[in-house]
XYZ file of C-alpha atoms in Angstrom:
216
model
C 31.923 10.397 -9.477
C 32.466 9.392 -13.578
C 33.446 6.764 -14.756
C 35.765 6.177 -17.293
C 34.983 5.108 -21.050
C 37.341 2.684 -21.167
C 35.705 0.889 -18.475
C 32.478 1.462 -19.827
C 33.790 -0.553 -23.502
C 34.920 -3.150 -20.792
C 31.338 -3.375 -19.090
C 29.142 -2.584 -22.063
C 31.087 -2.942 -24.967
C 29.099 -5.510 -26.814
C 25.814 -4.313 -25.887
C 25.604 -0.254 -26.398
C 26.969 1.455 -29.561
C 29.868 3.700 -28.573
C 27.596 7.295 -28.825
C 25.339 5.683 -25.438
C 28.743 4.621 -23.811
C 30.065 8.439 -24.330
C 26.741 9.825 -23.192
C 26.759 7.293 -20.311
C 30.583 8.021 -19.346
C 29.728 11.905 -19.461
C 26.072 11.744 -17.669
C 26.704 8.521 -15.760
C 27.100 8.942 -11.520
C 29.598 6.334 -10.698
C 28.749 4.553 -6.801
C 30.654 2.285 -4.762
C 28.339 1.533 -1.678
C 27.962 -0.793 0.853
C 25.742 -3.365 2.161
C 22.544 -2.123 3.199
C 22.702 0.933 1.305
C 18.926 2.020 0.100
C 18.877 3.193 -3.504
C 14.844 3.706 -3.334
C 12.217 4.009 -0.693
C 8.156 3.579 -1.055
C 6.876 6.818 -1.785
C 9.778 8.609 -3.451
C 10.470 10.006 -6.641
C 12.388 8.093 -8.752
C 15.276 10.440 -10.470
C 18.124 8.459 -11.279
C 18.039 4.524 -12.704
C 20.478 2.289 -11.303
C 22.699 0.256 -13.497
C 24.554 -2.844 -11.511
C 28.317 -2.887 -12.698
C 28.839 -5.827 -9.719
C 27.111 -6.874 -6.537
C 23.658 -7.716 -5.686
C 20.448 -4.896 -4.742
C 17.214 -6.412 -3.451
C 13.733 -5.545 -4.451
C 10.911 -5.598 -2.461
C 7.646 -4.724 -1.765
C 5.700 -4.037 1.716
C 2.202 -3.755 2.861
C 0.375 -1.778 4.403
C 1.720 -3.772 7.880
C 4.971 -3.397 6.999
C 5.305 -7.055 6.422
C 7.922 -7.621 3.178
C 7.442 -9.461 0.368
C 10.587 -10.016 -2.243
C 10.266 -9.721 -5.687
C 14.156 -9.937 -7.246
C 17.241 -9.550 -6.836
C 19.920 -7.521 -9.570
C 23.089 -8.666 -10.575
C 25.578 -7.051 -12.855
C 24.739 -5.065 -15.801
C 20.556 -5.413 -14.637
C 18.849 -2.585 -14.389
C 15.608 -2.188 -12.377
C 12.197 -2.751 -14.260
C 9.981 -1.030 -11.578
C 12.112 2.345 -11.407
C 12.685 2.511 -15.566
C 8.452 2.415 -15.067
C 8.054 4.480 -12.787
C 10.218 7.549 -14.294
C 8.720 6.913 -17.709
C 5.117 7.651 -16.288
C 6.191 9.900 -13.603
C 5.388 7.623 -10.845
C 5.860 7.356 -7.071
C 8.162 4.474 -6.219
C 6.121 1.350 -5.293
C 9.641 -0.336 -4.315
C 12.670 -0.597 -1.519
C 15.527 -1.323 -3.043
C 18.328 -2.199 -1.137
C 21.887 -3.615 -1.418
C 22.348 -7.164 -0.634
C 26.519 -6.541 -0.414
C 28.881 -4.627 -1.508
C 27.853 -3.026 -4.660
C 29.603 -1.087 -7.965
C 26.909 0.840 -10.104
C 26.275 3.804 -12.049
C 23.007 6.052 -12.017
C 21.319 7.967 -15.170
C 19.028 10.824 -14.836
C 15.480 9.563 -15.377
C 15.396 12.490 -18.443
C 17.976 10.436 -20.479
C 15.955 7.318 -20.633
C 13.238 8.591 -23.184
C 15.504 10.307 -24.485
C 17.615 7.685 -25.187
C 14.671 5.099 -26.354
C 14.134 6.961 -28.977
C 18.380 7.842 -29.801
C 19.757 4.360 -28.870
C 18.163 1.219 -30.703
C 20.714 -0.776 -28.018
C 18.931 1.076 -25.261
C 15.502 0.428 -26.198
C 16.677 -3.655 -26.614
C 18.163 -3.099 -23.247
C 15.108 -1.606 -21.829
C 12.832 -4.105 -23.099
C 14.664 -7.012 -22.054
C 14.957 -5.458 -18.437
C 11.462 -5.752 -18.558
C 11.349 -9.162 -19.413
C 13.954 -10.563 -17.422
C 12.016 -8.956 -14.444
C 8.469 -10.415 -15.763
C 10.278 -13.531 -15.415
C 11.446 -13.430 -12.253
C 8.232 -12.202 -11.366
C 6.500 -15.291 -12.907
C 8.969 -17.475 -11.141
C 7.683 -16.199 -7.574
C 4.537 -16.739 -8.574
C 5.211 -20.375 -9.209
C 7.148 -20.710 -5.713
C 4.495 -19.199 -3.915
C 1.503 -21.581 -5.792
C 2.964 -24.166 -6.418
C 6.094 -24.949 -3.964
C 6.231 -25.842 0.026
C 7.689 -23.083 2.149
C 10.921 -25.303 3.077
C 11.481 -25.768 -0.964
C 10.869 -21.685 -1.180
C 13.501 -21.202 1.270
C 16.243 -23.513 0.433
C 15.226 -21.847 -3.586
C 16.250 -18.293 -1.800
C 19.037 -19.381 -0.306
C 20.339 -20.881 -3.248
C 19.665 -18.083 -5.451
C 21.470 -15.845 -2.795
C 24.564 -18.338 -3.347
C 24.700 -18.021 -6.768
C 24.307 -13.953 -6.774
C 27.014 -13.567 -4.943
C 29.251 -16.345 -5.731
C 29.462 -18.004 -2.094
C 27.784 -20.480 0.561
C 27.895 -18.568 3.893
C 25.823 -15.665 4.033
C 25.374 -13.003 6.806
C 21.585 -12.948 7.838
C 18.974 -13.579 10.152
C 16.091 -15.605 10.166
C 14.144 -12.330 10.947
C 15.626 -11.415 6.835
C 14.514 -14.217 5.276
C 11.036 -14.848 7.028
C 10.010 -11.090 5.636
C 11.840 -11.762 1.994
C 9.378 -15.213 2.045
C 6.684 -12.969 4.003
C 5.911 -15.626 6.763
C 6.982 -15.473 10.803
C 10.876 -15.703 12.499
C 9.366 -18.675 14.012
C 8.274 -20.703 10.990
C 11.663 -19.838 9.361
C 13.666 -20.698 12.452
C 12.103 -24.256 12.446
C 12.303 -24.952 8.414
C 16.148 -23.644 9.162
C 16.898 -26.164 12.045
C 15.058 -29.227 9.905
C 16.877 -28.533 6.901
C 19.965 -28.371 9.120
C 19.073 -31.717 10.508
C 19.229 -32.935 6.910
C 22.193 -31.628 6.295
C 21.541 -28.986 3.485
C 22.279 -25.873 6.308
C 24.677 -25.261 9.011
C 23.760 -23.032 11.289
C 25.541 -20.600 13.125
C 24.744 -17.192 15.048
C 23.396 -14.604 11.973
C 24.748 -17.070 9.569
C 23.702 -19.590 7.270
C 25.995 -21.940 5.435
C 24.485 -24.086 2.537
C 25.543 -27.241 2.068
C 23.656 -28.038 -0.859
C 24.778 -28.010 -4.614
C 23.818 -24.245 -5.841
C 21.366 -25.338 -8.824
C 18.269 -23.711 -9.260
């Protein structure tokens, strides 16, 4: 499905000179899809590159147990740092990427990306602050994981989950977030009923309300 150019101007209008936002409204796949919907799997090819328009697609990464350990999230107008990698050196995908609700984007063919480095001096600024954005986040695991307790990790998640999407209540189990924080149900289900004797959760069958202040 395309997507118009007006919208595009709308979306991208004071980032991308108006030759990318033709190329991207002629090129562009436009995809409403929802929750749960896996844009890339371990293993695969990577042929198109996901731009978020609005909603929220979770990467991660597994081992060789299966046991999953989160690396970001996207949010509107982020692109993913792993896939633009992974097409420029014609790479499997190292990645699952999934969506986290219901999400708007639009996909480019992985051929337009070099080709538009070297075209688009707003896509190569783009490009390169995808990267860091994503370093950052990266860097900002790293410091949970070394230097936080897991009850401070999860009520961190759970409060970056609030402000991606813009609410307090979220639909998920503790199953979800033990393998996004790559620990045991069990563990998670304990932090979970602690912090809900504090009164920073409430707790309710596959959903999790948080009572805290979103700041993170």
């Amino acid at each position: 499905m395309k997507i118009d150019n007006q919208t595009l101007k709308t979306q991208f209008g004071n980032i991308f000179e108006a030759g990318l936002l033709n190329e991207l409204s002629e090129i562009g796949n436009y995809m409403e899809v929802d929750e749960g919907y896996v844009l890339m799997r371990p293993g695969g090819y990577i042929r198109t590159i996901p731009i978020i328009l609005k909603g929220s697609v979770k990467i991660s990464r597994s081992d060789p147990d299966g046991r999953e350990a989160l690396l970001y999230y996207l949010g509107g107008l982020d692109s993913c740092a792993m896939s633009l990698t992974c097409c420029l050196n014609r790479r499997q995908s190292e990645i699952t990427a999934i969506t986290d609700e219901k999400t708007r984007l639009i996909t480019v063919p992985v051929e337009k990306v070099e080709d538009w480095m070297n075209k688009y001096p707003s896509w190569k600024q783009y490009v390169f602050a995808t990267y860091q954005k994503r370093f950052d986040d990266l860097l900002g695991a790293i410091d949970q994981i070394a230097f936080h307790k897991l009850d401070e990790r999860l009520i961190n998640l759970l409060k970056r989950k609030s402000k991606q999407c813009g609410c307090s209540v979220f639909n998920i189990t503790h199953e979800e977030l033990a393998n996004e924080l790559a620990t045991s149900r069990e563990v998670i289900s304990r932090l979970l009923k602690q912090l809900e004797n504090l009164g920073r959760v409430k707790l309710s069958r596959n959903k999790i309300e948080l009572l805290d202040a979103v700041t993170v």
